[in-house]
Short mmCIF file of C-alpha atoms and ligand atoms in Angstrom, two decimals:
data_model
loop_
_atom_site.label_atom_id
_atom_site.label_comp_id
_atom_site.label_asym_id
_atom_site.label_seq_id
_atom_site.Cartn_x
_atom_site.Cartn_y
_atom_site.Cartn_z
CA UNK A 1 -124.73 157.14 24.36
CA UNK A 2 -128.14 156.45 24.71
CA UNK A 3 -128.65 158.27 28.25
CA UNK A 4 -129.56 161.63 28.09
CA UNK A 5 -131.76 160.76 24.48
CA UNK A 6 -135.56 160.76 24.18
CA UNK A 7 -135.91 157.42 22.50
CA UNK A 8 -133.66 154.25 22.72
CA UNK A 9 -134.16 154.05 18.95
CA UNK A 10 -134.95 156.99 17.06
CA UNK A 11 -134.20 155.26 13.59
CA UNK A 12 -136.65 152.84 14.23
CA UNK A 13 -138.93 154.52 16.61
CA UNK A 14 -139.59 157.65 14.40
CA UNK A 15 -140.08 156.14 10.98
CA UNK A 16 -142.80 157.28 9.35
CA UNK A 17 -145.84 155.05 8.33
CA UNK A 18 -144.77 154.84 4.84
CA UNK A 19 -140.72 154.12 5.76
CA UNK A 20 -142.42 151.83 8.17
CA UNK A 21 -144.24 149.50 5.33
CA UNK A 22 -141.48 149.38 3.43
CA UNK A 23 -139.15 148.04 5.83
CA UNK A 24 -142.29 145.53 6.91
CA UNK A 25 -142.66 144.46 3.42
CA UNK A 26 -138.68 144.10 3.15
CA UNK A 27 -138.69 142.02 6.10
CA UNK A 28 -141.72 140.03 5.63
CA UNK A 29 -139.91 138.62 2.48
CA UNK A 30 -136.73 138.33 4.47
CA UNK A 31 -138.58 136.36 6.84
CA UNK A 32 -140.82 134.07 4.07
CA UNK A 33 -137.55 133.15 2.55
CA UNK A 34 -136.10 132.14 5.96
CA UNK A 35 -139.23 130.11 6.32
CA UNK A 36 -138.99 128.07 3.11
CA UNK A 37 -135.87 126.38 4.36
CA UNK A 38 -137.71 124.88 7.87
CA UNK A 39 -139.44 121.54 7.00
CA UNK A 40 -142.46 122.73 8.60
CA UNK A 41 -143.67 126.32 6.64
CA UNK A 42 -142.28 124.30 3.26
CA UNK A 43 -145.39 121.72 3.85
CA UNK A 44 -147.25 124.79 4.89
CA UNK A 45 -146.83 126.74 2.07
CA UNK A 46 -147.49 123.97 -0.49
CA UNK A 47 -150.38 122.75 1.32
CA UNK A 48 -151.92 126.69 0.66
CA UNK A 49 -150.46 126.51 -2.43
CA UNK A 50 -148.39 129.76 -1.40
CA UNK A 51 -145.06 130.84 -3.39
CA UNK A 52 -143.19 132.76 -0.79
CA UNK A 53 -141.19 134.80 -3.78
CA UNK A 54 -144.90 135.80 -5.08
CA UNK A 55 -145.25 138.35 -2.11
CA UNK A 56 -145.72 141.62 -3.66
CA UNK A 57 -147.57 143.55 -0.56
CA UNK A 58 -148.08 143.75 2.96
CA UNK A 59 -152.09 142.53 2.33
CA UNK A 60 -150.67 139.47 0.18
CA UNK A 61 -149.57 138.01 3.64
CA UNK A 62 -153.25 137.62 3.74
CA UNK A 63 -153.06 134.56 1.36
CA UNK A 64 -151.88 132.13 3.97
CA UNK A 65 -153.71 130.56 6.42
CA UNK A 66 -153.29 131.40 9.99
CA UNK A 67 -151.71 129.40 12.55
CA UNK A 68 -152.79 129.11 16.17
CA UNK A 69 -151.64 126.97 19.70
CA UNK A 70 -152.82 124.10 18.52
CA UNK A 71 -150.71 124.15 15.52
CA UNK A 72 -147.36 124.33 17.89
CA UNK A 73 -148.65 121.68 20.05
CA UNK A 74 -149.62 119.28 17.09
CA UNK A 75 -146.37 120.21 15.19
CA UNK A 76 -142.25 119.13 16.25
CA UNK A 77 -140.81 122.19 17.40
CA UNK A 78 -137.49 121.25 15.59
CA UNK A 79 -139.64 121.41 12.60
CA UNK A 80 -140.10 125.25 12.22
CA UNK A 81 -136.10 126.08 12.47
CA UNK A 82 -135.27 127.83 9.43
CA UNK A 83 -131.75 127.32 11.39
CA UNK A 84 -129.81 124.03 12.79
CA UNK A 85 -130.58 123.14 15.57
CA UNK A 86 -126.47 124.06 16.74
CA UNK A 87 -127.44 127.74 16.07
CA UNK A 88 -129.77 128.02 18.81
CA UNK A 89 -129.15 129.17 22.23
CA UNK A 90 -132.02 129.62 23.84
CA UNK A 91 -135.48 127.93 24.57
CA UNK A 92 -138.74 129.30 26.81
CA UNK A 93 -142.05 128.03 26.76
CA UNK A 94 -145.55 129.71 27.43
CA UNK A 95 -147.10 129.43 30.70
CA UNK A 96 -149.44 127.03 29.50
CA UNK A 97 -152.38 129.40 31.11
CA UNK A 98 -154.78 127.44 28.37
CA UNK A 99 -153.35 124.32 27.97
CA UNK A 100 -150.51 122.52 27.07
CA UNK A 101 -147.40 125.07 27.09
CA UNK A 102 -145.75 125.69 23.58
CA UNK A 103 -141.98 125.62 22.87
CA UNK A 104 -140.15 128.88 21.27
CA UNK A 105 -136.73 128.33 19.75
CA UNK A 106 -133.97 131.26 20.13
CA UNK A 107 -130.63 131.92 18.23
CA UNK A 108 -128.22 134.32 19.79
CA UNK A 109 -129.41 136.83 17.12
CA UNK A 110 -133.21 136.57 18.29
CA UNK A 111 -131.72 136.88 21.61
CA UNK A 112 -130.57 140.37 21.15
CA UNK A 113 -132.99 141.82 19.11
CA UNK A 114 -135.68 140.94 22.04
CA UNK A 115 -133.21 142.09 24.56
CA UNK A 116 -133.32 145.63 22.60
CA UNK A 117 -136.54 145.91 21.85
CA UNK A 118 -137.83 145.11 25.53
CA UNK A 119 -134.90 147.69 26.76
CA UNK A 120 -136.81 150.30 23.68
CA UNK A 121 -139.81 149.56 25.75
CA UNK A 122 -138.75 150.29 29.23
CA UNK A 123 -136.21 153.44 27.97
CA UNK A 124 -139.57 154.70 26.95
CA UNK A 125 -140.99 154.02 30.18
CA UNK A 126 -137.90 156.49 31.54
CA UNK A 127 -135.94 153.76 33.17
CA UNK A 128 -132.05 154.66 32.67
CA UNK A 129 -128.69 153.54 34.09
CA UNK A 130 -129.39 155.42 37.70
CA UNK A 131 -132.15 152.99 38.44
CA UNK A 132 -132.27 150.24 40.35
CA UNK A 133 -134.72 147.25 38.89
CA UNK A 134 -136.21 144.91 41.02
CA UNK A 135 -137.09 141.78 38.60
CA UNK A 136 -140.19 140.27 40.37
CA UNK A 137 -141.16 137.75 37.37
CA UNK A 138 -140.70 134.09 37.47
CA UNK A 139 -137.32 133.36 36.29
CA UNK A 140 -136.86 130.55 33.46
CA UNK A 141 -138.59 128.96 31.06
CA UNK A 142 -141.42 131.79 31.63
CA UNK A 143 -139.99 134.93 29.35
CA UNK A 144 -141.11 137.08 31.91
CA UNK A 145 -138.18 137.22 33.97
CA UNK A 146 -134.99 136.60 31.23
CA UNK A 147 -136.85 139.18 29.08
CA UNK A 148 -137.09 142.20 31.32
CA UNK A 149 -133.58 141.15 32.68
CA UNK A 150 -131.73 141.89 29.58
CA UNK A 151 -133.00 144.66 28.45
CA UNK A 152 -132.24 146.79 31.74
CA UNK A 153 -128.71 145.34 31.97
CA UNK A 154 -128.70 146.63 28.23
CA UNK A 155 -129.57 150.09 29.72
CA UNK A 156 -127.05 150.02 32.28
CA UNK A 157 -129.58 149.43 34.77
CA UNK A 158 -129.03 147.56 38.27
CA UNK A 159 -130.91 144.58 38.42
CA UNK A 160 -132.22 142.61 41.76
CA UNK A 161 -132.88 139.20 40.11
CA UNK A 162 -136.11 139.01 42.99
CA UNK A 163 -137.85 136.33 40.65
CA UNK A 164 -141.48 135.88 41.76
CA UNK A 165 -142.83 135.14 45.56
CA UNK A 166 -140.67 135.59 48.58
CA UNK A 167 -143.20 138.71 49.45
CA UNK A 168 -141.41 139.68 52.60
CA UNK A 169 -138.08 139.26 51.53
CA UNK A 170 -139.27 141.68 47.74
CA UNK A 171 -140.02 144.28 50.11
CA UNK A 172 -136.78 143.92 52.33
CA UNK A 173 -134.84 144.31 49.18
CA UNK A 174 -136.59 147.37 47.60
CA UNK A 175 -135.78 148.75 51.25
CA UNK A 176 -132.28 147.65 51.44
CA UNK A 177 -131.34 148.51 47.71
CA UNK A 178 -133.20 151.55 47.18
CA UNK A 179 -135.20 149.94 44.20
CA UNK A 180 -136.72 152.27 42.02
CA UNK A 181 -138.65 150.12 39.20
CA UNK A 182 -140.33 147.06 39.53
CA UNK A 183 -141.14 144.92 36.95
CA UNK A 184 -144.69 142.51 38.84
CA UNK A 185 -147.94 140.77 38.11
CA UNK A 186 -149.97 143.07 38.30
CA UNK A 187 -152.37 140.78 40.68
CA UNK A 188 -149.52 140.57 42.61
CA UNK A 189 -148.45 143.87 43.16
CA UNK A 190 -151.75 144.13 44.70
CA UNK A 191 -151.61 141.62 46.77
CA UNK A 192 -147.92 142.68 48.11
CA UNK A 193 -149.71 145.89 49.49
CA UNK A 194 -151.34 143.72 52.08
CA UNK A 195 -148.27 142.63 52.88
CA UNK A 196 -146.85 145.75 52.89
CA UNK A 197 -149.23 146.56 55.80
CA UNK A 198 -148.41 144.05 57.65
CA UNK A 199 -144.90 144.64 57.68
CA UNK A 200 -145.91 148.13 58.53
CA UNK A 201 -143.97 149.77 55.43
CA UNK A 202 -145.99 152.59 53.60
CA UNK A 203 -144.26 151.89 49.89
CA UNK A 204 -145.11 155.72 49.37
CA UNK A 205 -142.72 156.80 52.02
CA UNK A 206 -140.54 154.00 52.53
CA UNK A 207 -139.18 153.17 49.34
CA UNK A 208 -137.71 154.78 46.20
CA UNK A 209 -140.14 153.20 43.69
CA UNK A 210 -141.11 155.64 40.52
CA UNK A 211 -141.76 153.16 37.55
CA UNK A 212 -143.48 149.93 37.45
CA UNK A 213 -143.62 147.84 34.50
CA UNK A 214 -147.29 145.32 34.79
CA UNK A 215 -147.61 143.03 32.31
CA UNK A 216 -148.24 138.99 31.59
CA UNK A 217 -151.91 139.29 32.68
CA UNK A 218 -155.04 141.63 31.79
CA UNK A 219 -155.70 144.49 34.14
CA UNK A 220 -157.87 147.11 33.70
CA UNK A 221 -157.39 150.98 34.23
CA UNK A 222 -158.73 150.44 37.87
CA UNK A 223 -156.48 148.43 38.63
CA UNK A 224 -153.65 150.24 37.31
CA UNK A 225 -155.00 153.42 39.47
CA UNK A 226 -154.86 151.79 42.41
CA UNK A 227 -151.36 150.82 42.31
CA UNK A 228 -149.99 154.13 41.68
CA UNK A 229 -151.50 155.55 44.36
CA UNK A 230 -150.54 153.07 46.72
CA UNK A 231 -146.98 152.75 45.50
CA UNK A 232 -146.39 156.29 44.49
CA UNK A 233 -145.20 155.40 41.24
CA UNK A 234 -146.11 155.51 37.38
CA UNK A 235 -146.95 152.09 36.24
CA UNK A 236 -146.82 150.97 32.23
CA UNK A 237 -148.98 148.13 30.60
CA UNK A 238 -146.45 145.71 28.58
CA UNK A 239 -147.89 143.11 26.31
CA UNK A 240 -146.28 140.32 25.12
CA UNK A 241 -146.22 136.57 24.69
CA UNK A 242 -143.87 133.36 24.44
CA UNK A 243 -144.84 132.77 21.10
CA UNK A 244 -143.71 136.20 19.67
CA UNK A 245 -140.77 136.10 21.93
CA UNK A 246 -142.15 137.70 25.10
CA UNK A 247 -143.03 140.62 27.22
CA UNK A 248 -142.46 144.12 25.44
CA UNK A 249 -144.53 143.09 21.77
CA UNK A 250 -146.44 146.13 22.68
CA UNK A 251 -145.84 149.02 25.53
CA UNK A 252 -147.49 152.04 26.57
CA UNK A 253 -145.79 155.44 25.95
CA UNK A 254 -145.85 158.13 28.47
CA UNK A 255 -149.21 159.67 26.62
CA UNK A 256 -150.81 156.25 28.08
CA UNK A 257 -153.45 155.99 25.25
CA UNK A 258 -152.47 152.78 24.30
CA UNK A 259 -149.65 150.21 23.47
CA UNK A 260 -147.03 151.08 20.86
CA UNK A 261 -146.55 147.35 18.84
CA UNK A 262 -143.05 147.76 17.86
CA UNK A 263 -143.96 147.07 14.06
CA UNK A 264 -140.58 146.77 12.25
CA UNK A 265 -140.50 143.59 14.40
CA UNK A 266 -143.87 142.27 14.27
CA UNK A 267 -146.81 142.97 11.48
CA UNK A 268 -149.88 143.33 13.11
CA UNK A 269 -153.24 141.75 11.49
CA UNK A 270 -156.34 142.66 13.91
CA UNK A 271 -159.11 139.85 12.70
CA UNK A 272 -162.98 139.05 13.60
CA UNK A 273 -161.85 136.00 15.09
CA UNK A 274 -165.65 134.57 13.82
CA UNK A 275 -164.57 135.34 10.02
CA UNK A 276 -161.38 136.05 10.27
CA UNK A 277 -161.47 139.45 8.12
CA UNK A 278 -160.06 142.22 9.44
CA UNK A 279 -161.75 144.74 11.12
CA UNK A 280 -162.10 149.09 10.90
CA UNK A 281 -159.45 150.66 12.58
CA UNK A 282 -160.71 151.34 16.20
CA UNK A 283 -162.99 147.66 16.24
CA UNK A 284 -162.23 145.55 18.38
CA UNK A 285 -160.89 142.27 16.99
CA UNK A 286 -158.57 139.33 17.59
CA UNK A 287 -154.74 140.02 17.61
CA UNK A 288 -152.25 138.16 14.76
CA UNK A 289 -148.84 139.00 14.62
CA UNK A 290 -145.84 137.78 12.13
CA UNK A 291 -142.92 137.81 13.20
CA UNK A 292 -140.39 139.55 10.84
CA UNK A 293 -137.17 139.43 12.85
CA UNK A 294 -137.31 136.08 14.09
CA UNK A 295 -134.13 134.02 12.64
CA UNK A 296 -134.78 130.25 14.37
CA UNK A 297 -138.21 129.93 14.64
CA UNK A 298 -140.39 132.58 12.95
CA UNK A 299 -144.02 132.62 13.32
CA UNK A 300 -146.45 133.80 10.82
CA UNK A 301 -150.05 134.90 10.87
CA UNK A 302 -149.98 133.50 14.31
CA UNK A 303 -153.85 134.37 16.63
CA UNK A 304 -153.09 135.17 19.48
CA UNK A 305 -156.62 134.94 20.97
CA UNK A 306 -156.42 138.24 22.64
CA UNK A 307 -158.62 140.73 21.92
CA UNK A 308 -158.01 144.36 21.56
CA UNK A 309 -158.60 147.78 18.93
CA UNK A 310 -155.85 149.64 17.55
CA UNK A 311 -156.58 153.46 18.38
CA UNK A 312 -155.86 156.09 14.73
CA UNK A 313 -153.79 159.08 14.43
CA UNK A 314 -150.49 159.50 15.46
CA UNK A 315 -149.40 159.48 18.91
CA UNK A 316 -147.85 162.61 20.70
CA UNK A 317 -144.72 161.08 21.81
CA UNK A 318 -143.51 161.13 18.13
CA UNK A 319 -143.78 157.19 17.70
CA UNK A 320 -145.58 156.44 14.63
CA UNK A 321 -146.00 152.34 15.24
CA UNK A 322 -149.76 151.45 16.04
CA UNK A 323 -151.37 151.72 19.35
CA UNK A 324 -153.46 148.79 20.75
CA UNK A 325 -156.06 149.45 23.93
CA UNK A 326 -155.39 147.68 26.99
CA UNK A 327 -156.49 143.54 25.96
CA UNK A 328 -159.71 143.30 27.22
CA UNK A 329 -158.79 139.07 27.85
CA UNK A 330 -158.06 136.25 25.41
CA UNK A 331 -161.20 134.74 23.74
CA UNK A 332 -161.52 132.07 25.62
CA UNK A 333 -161.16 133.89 29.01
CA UNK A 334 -165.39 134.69 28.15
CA UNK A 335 -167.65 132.84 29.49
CA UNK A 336 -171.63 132.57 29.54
CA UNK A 337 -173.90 132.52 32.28
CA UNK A 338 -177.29 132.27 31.88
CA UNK A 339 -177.22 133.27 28.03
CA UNK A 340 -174.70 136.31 28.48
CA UNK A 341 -171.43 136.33 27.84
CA UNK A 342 -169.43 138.13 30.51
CA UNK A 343 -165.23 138.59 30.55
CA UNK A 344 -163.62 138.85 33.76
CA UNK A 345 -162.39 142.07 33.36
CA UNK A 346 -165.93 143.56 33.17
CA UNK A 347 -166.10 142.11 36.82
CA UNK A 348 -162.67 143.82 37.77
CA UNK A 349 -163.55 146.74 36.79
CA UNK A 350 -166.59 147.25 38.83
CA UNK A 351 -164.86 145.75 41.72
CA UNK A 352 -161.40 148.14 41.18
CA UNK A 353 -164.27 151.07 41.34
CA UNK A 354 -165.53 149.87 44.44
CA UNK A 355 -164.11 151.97 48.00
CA UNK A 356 -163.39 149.24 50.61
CA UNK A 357 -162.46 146.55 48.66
CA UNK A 358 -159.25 144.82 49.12
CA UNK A 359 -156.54 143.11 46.87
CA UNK A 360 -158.14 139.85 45.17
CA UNK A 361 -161.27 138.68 44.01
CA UNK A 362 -162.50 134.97 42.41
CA UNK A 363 -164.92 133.74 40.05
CA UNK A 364 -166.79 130.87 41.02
CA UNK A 365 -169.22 129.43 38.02
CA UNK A 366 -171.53 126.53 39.17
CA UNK A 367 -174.63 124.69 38.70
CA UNK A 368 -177.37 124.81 41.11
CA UNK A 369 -180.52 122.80 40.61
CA UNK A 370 -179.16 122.66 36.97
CA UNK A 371 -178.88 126.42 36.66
CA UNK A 372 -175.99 128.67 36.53
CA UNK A 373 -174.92 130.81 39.25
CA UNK A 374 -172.50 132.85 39.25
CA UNK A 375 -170.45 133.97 42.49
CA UNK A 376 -168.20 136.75 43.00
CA UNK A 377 -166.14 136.54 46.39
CA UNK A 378 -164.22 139.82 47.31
CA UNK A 379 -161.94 140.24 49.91
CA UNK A 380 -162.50 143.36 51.73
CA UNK A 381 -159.86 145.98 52.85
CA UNK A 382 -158.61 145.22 56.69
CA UNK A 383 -160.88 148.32 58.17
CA UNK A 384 -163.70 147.63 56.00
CA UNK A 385 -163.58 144.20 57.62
CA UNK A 386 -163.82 145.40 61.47
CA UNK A 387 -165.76 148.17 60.70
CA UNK A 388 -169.62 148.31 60.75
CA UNK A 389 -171.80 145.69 59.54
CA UNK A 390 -173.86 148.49 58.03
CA UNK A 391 -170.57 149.25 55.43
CA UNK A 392 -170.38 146.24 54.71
CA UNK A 393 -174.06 145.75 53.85
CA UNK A 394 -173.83 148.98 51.61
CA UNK A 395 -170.14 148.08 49.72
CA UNK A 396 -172.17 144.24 48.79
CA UNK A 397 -175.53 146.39 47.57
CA UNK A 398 -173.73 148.93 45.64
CA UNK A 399 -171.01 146.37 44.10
CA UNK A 400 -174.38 144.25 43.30
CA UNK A 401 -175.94 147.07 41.40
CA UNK A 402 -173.15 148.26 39.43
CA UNK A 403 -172.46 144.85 39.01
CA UNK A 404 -175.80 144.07 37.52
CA UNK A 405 -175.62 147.55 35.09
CA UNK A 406 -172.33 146.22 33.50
CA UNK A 407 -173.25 142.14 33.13
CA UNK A 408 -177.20 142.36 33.03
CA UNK A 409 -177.24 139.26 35.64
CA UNK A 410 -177.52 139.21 39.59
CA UNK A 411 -174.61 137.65 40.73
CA UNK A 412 -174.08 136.41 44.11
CA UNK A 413 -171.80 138.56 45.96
CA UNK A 414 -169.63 137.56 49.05
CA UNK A 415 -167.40 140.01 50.53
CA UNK A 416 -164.62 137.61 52.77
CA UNK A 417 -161.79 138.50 54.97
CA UNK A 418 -158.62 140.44 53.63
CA UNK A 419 -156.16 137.35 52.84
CA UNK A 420 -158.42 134.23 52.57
CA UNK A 421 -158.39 133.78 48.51
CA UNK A 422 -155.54 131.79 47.61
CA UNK A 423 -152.81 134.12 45.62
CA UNK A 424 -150.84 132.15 42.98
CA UNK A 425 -147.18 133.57 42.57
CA UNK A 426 -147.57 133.71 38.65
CA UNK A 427 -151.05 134.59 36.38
CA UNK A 428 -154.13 134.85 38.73
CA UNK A 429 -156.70 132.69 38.18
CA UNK A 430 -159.71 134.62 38.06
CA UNK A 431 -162.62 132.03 37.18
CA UNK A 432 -163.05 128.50 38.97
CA UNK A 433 -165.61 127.01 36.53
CA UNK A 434 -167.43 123.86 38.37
CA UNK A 435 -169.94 123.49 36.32
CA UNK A 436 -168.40 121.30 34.02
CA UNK A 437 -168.00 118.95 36.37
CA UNK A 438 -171.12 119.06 37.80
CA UNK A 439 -172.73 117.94 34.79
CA UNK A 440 -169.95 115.18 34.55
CA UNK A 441 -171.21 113.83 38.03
P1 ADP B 1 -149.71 131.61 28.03
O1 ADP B 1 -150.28 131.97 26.68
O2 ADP B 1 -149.72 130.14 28.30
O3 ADP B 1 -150.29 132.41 29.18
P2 ADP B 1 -147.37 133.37 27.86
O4 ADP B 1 -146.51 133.41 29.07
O5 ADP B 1 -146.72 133.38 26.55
O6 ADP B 1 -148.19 132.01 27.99
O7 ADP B 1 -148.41 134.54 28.00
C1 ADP B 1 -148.83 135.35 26.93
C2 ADP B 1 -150.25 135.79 27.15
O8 ADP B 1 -150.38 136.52 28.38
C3 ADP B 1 -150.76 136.74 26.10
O9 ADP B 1 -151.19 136.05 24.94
C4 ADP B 1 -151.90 137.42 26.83
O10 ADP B 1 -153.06 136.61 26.85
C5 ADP B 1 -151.38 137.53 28.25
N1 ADP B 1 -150.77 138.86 28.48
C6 ADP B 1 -149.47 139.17 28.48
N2 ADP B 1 -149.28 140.49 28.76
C7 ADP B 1 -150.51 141.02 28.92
C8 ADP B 1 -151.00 142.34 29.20
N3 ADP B 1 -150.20 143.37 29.41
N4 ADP B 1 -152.35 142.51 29.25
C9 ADP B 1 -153.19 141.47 29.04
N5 ADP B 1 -152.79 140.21 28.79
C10 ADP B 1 -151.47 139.99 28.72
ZN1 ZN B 2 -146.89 157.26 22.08
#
C-alpha cells in the first residue's frame, strides 16, 4: 500500500503545526494520566505538587521538574510501569557510554509504534521492499539493532541480521546478497573502508549500496562526506536513544538540513542546560523529550544531555515536525584543557577536512609536569604513510594550524600508521582522559 507513496505516514507526517499541538496536548494528558497509576510519577507528582488533570497547555508541562540518568539509575525500574509487569514484552538498556546503563520497559503496543516510526524514518530515507538491508548494529539489549530490524521487515524490506564486527565476513555478505542499505556506526563504516582495501573490493564498484542509515554516535558533516564518496551512497543522520525508545527519535529528510523529531510521539523542550529555560529558536541548547506514546514506561521531561538547535520555517519535503542540527556531543563529552573548553567533534571536523588522513583518530588528555596536554594521534591513509616524509611533515603543520584556529590551543599532533588505534565494534571512544589519574597517583 505504502510502496509507490511519498511518505510512510502522511496523516501524521503532514499535520500542520497547529493539528500538531493539539494532538501533543491530547496526548500529553493521555500520557500524564497513564503516569499517575505507576508508583513512581505518583510520588513525583506530589513531591512537585503537580495535578496531572490541571494540564491546560503544552508550556504547563513546564511545571514539573525534569528527570535525568541518574533518576533511572537511583529509581526501580518496575516502579515507572503505568502497566503490570505481565503486559510487557520487551526490555533494552542504554549502552551505558556514561555510566551505569539504564533499563527501558516495552509492551507489545510500544513495540509497534517504535517499529513504525523507525520504518517512517527510513521510508523517508527511500528504503522500500526492493532493498536489501544489511543490519550492522549490535544486536540485543542495545536498540540499535532490534530497532532498525523491525521497521524494514515492516517495509517489506530484506534484512541480513550482520549485527556488529565480523568486518570481512559484512563485506562478503553485501557482495553475496547484493545489499543495498546499511544501517553502521558511523566510526565504523570508516574504519570498514580500510578493510575494504585490503580485501581489494572498491564498495563503489563492487557492491549495490545506495542508502546508509549512521546513527548511535556524533559525526560531523565531514565525516558524513567522506563516506558517500567512498561508498557511493547517500547516507542519513538518525538520532535516537534507549531512554526514548531508540534510534529514529529524530531523522534527516532528503533536504538534509536537519533532523525531523517525529513530534506526535515525543514533545520536544530545548533547555540552557545551566538554567534550564528554554532557549530562541535556532540556540543551541540541551535536548528534553516526553514521551507521549509510551504505554509501560513513559518518560517525561527527560535531559538528554545532548546538545543541539532546532532550525525555523518549514521544511521542503512537506514535513512540518521540527528540525534539530546534527548533535554537536552530549554535555559531558566537553572537556577543558588549559582553561578552554573543547568538544571532540571540533577536533573531527578539522581532521575529516584534512587530505591524507585515514579512518580513526584518539584523544589523549594528560598531565605533564602538572600541566595539561593535549594529544591528537591520527592515523594516516596507507599512501600517505609510504609516501614522502615531506607530506607528512606538511598534513601534521597544516592539521596543527587549523587545529589551533578552531580550539585556540597547540595540541600535540601525531600522525601513526593506518590500523594501529584500537577500533571498538560499538560507540568509538574518542577521548582517553589520564589526567585524572595522574593526579590520583
Ligand atoms: P548511552 O546513552 O549509554 O550511549 P544509548 O544507546 O541509549 O545509550 O545511546 C543514546 C545516545 O547516543 C544519545 O543520547 C546520543 O548521545 C547518542 N546518539 C545517538 N544517535 C546519535 C546521532 N545520530 N548523533 C549524535 N549522537 C547520537
Ligand atoms: Zn524535511
Amino acid at each position: 500500500m505504502h510502496q509507490d507513496a511519498e511518505y510512510w505516514n502522511p496523516e501524521f507526517e503532514l499535520l500542520d503545526r497547529e493539528a500538531i499541538e493539539t494532538l501533543q496536548l491530547q496526548r500529553l494528558k493521555e500520557t500524564l494520566e497513564r503516569c499517575d497509576r505507576s508508583p513512581f510519577y505518583k510520588e513525583w507528582f506530589q513531591k512537585a505538587g503537580f495535578d496531572p488533570a490541571s494540564i491546560a497547555s503544552l508550556a504547563d508541562i513546564a511545571r514539573l521538574p525534569l528527570m535525568d540518568k541518574a533518576t533511572l539509575r537511583n529509581t526501580d525500574p518496575t516502579s515507572f510501569l503505568t502497566v503490570g509487569m505481565e503486559d510487557i514484552v520487551r526490555m533494552h538498556s542504554s549502552s551505558g557510554t556514561s555510566g551505569q546503563a539504564t533499563v527501558i520497559f516495552h509492551t507489545a503496543g510500544d513495540i509497534n509504534t517504535w517499529s513504525n516510526m523507525v520504518a517512517r524514518c527510513i521510508y523517508m530515507a527511500g528504503v522500500r521492499r526492493s532493498d536489501v538491508f544489511q543490519n550492522m548494529m549490535g544486536y540485543g539489549l542495545f536498540t540499535g539493532g532490534l530497532g532498525l530490524h523491525y521497521a524494514a521487515e515492516r517495509i517489506g524490506a530484506m534484512v541480513i541480521p550482520a549485527g556488529s564486527g565480523n568486518s570481512k565476513r559484512q563485506i562478503q555478505l553485501m557482495m553475496e546478497f547484493n545489499t543495498t542499505v546499511i544501517h553502521i556506526i558511523p566510526s565504523y563504516a570508516l574504519y570498514l573502508l580500510e578493510v575494504f582495501k585490503e580485501m581489494g573490493v572498491d564498495p563503489r564498484r563492487d557492491t549495490h549500496l545506495r542508502i546508509a542509515v549512521l546513527g548511535a554516535e556524533p559525526h560531523t558533516e565531514g565525516l558524513r562526506s567522506r563516506v558517500q564518496e567512498a561508498y557511493g551512497l547517500e547516507a542519513f543522520n538518525c538520532y535516537g536513544l534507549s531512554e526514548m525508545s531508540g534510534p529514529g527519535v529524530a531523522f534527516e529528510c532528503p533536504e538534509k538540513k536537519g533532523l525531523h523529531v517525529w513530534e506526535d510521539y515525543y514533545l520536544l523542550e530545548v533547555v540552557d542546560p545551566v538554567t534550564m529555560q528554554t532557549v530562541e529558536e535556532g540556540e543551541e541548547g540541551e535536548l528534553v523529550f516526553t514521551s507521549l506514546c509510551r504505554e509501560g514506561m513513559p518518560l517525561l521531561r527527560y535531559r538528554t544531555r545532548d546538545l543541539a538547535s532546532t532550525y525555523a520555517g518549514d521544511c521542503a519535503c512537506g514535513r512540518s515536525h521540527r528540525r534539530i542540527s546534527r548533535i554537536k556531543g552530549r554535555s559531558d563529552d566537553m572537556f577543558i584543557v588549559k582553561g578552554v573548553n573543547i568538544f571532540p567533534m571540533q577536533v573531527e571536523k578539522i581532521l575529516l577536512a584534512a587530505l591524507g588522513i585515514g579512518s580513526n583518530y584518539r584523544i589523549i588528555l594528560d598531565t605533564i609536569e602538572s600541566k595539561d596536554e593535549m594529544r591528537v594521534l591520527v592515523e594516516v591513509s596507507g599512501e600517505m604513510w609510504h609516501g614522502e616524509v615531506n607530506e607528512l611533515n606538511r598534513l601534521k603543520a597544516g592539521i596543527a594550524e587549523e587545529l589551533r584556529r578552531e580550539i585556540l590551543i597547540s595540541p600535540v599532533i601525531e600522525l601513526v600508521e593506518p590500523g594501529s588505534l584500537s577500533q571498538t565494534e560499538g560507540k568509538a571512544v574518542r577521548v582517553t582522559d589520564k589526567r585524572n589519574q595522574a593526579r590520583r597517583d
